mmCIF file of C-alpha atoms in Angstrom:
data_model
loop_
_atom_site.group_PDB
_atom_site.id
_atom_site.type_symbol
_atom_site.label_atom_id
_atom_site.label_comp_id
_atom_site.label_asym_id
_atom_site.label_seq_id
_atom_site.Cartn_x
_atom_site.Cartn_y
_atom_site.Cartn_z
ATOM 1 C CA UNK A 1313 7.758 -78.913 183.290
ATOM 2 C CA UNK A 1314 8.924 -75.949 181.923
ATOM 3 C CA UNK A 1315 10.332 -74.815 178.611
ATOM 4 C CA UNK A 1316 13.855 -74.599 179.786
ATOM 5 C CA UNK A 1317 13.711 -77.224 181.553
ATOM 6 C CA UNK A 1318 12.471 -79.412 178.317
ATOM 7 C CA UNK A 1319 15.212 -77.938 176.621
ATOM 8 C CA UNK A 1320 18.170 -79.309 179.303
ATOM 9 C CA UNK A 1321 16.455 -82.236 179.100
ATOM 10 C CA UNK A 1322 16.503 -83.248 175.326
ATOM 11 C CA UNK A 1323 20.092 -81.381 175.205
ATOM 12 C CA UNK A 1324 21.128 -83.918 177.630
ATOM 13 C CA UNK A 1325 19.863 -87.431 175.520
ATOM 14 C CA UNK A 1326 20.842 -84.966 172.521
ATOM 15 C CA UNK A 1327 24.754 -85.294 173.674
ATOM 16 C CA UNK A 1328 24.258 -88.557 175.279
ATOM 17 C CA UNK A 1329 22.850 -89.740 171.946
ATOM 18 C CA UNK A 1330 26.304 -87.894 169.703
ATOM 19 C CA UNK A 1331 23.504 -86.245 167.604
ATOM 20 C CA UNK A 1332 25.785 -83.361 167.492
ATOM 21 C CA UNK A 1333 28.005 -85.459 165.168
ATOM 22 C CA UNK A 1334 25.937 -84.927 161.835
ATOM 23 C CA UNK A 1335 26.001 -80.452 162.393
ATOM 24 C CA UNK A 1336 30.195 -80.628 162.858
ATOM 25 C CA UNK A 1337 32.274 -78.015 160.721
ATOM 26 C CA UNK A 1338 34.364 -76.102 160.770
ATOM 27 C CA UNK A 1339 33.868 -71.895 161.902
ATOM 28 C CA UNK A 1340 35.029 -71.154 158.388
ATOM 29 C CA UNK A 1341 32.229 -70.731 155.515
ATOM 30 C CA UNK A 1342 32.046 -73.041 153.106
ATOM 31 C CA UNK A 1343 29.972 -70.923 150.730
ATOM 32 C CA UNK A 1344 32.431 -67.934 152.012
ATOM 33 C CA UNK A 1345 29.101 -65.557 152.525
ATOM 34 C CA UNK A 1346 27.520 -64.009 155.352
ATOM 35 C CA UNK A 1347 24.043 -63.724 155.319
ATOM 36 C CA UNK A 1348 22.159 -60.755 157.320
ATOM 37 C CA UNK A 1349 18.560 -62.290 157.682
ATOM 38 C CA UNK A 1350 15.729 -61.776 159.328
ATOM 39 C CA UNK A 1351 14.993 -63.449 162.867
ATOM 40 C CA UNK A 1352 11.099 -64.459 161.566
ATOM 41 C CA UNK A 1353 10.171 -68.021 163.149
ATOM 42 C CA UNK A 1354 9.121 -68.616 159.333
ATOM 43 C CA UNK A 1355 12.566 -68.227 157.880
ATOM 44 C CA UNK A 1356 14.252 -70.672 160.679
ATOM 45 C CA UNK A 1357 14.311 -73.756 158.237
ATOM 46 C CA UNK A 1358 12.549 -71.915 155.059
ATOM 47 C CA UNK A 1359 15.541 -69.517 154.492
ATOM 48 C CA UNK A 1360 18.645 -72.106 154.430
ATOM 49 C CA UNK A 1361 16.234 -74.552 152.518
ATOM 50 C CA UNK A 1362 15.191 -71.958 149.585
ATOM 51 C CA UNK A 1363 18.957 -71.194 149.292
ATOM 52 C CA UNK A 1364 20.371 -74.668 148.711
ATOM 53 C CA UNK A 1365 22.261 -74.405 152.438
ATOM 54 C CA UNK A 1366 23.448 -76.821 154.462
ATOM 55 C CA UNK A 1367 25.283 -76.774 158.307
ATOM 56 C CA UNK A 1368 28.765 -74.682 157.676
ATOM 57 C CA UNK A 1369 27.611 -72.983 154.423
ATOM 58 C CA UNK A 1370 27.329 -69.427 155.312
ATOM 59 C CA UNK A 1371 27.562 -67.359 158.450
ATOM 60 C CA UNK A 1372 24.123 -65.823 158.870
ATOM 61 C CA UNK A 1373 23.357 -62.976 161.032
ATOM 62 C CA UNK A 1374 19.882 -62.556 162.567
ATOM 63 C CA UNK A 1375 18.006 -59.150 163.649
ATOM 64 C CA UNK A 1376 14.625 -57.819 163.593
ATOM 65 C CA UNK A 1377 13.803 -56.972 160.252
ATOM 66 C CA UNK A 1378 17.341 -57.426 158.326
ATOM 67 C CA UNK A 1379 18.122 -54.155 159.316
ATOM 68 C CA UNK A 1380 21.455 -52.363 159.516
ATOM 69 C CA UNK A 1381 20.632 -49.484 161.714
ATOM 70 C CA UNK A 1382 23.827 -48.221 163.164
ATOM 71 C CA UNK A 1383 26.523 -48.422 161.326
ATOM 72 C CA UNK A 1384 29.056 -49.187 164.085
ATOM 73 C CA UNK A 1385 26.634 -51.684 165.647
ATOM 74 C CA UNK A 1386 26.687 -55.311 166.612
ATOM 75 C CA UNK A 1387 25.190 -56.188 163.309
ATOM 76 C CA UNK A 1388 27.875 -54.578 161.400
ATOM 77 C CA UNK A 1389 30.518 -55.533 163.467
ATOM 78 C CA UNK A 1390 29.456 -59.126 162.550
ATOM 79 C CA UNK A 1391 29.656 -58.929 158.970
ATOM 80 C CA UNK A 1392 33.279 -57.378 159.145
ATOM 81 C CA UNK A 1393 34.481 -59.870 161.655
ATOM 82 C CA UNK A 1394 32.594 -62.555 158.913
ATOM 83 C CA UNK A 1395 34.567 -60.568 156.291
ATOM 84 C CA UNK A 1396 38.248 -60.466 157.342
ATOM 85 C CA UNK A 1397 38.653 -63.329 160.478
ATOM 86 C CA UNK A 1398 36.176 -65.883 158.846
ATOM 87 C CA UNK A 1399 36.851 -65.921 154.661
ATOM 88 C CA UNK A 1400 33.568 -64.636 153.961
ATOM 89 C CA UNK A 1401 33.750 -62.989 150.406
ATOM 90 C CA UNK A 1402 30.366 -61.798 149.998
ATOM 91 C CA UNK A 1403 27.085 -60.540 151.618
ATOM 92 C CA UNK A 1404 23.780 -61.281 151.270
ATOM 93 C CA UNK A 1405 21.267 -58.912 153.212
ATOM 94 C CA UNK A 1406 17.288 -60.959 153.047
ATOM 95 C CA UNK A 1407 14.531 -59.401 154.024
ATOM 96 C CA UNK A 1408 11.454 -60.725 153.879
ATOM 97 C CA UNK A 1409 7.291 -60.045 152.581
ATOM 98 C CA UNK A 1410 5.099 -59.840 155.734
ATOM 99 C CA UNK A 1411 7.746 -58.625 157.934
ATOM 100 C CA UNK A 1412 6.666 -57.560 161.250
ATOM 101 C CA UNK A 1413 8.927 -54.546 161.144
ATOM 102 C CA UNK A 1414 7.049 -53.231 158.520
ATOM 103 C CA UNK A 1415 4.102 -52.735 160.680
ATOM 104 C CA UNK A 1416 5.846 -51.909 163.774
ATOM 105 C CA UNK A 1417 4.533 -48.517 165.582
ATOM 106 C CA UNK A 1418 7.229 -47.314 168.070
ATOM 107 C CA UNK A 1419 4.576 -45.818 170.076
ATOM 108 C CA UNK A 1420 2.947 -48.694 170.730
ATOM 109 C CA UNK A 1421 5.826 -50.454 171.379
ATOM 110 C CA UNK A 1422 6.625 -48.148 174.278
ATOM 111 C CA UNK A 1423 3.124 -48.559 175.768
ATOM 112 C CA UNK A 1424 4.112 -52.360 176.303
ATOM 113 C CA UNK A 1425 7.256 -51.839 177.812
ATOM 114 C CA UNK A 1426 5.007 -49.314 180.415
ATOM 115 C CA UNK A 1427 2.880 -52.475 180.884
ATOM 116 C CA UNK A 1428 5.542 -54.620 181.305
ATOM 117 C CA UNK A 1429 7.147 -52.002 184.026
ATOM 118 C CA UNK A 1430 9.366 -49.729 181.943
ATOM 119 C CA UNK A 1431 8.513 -46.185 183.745
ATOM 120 C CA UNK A 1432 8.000 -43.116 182.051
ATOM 121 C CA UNK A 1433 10.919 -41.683 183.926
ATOM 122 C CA UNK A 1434 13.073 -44.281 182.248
ATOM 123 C CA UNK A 1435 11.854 -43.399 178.919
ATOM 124 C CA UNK A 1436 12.286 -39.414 179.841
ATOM 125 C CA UNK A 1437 16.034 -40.151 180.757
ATOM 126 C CA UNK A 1438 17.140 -41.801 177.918
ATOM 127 C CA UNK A 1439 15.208 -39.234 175.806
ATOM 128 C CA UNK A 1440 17.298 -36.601 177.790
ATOM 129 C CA UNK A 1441 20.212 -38.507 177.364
ATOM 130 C CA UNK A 1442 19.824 -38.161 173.253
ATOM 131 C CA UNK A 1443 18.749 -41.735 172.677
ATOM 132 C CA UNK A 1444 15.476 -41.165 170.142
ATOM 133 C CA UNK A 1445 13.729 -44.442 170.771
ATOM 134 C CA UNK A 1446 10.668 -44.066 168.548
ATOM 135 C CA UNK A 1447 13.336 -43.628 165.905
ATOM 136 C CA UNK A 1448 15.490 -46.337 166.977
ATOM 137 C CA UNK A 1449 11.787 -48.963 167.518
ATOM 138 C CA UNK A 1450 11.127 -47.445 163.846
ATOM 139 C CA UNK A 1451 10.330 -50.181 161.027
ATOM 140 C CA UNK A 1452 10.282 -49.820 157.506
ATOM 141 C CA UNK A 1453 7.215 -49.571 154.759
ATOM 142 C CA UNK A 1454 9.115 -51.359 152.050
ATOM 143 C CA UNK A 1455 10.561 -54.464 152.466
ATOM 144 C CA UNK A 1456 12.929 -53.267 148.843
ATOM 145 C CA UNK A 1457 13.652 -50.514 150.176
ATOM 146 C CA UNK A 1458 15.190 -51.339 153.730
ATOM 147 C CA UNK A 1459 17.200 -54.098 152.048
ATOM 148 C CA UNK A 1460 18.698 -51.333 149.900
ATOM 149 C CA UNK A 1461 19.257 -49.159 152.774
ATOM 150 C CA UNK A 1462 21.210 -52.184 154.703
ATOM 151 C CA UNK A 1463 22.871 -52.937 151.757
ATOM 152 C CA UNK A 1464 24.246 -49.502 150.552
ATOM 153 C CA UNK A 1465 25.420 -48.891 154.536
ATOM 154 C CA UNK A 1466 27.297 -51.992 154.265
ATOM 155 C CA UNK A 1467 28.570 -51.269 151.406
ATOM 156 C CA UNK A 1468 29.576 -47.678 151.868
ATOM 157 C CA UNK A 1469 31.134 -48.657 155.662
ATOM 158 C CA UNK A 1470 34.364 -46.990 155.562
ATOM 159 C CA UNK A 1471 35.957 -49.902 156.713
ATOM 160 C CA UNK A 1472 34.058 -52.582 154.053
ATOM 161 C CA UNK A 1473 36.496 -54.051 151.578
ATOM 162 C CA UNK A 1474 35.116 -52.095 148.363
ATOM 163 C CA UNK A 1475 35.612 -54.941 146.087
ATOM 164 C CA UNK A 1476 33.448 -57.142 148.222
ATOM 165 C CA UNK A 1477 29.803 -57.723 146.417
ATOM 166 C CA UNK A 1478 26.411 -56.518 148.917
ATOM 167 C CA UNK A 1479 23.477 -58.444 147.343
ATOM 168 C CA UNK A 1480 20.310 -57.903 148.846
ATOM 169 C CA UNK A 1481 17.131 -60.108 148.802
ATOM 170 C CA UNK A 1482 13.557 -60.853 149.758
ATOM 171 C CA UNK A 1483 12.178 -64.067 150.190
ATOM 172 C CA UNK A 1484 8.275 -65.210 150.321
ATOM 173 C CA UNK A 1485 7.816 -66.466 154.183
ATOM 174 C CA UNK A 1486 5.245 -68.694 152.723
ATOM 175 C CA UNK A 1487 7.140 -70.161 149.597
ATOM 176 C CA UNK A 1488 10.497 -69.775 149.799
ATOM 177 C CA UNK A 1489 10.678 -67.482 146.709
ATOM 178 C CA UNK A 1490 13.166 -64.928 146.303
ATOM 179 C CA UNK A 1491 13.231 -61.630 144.592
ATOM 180 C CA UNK A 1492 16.418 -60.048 143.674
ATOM 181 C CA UNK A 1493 16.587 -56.454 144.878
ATOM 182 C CA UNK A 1494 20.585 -55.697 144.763
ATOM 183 C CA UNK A 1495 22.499 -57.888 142.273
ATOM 184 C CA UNK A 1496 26.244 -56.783 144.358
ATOM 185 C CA UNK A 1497 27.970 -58.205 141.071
ATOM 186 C CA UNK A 1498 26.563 -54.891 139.159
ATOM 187 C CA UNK A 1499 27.499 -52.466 141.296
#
């Protein structure tokens, strides 16, 4: 059987069960904070757990590496949508220790997609067309120091309420401990 198909399947008794009836909230925040996280398996249950949060708390965005790296992205886009349509009143970027991003090399990143089929002519053509990709594959060597970055360009977005507080994070994968980096209260 295969993975998706194990999924339907559970779903199904899942519904058929109600078990859904335990997880229902509202779309509204009850914590009124949006989280920008990390998409580590690790964090899945560790992150709301260390933070005291339970199903409707927050409104947590997930990326590779916590990273805000355009500032009119999807990722940003979230948080002001979190912001002014959902009652969120303040943001919490986490990274984390260990982070795969942090020993990401764009280069070899690219090699896989040529294994997986990505041709070199693909690559050349986006190249041409301005899009830097080892730049936009590039991770970070300090955990601190992207969570700052993240923070201050959510923070400084032009169109970020300016009394709204950025905190930013990192959390032990393995623990569950977190290290204040950005204390958005003191800014």
């Amino acid at each position: 059987m295969s993975l998706l198909q194990d999924i339907l399947t559970f779903n199904e008794e899942f519904v058929a069960k109600k078990e859904y009836e335990k997880f229902q909230t509202t779309k509204f925040p009850n914590k009124k904070m949006v989280i920008l996280s990390c998409m580590d398996t690790r964090l899945v249950e560790l992150l709301p757990n260390a933070l005291n949060l339970r199903n409707g708390d927050v409104k947590i965005v997930k990326n590779a590496g916590a990273i805000v790296s355009h500032p009119f992205g999807s990722i940003m886009r979230s948080i002001l949508v979190a912001v002014y349509e959902l009652g969120a009143d303040e943001v919490c970027v986490i990274g984390h220790h260990d982070c795969g991003m942090s020993k990401i090399n764009s280069a070899d990143v690219l090699e896989k997609m040529k294994d997986q089929g990505v041709t070199q002519e693909t690559i050349d053509t986006l190249d041409y067309a301005g899009v830097d990709l080892h730049k936009w594959l590039e991770g970070f060597e300090s955990v601190e120091e992207s969570v700052r970055h993240s923070v201050d360009v959510i923070g400084k977005h032009p169109l970020f309420p300016k009394n709204t507080p950025v905190h930013g994070m990192a959390i032990d994968p393995e623990t569950g401990k977190l290290d204040l980096i950005v204390d958005g209260y003191n800014k």
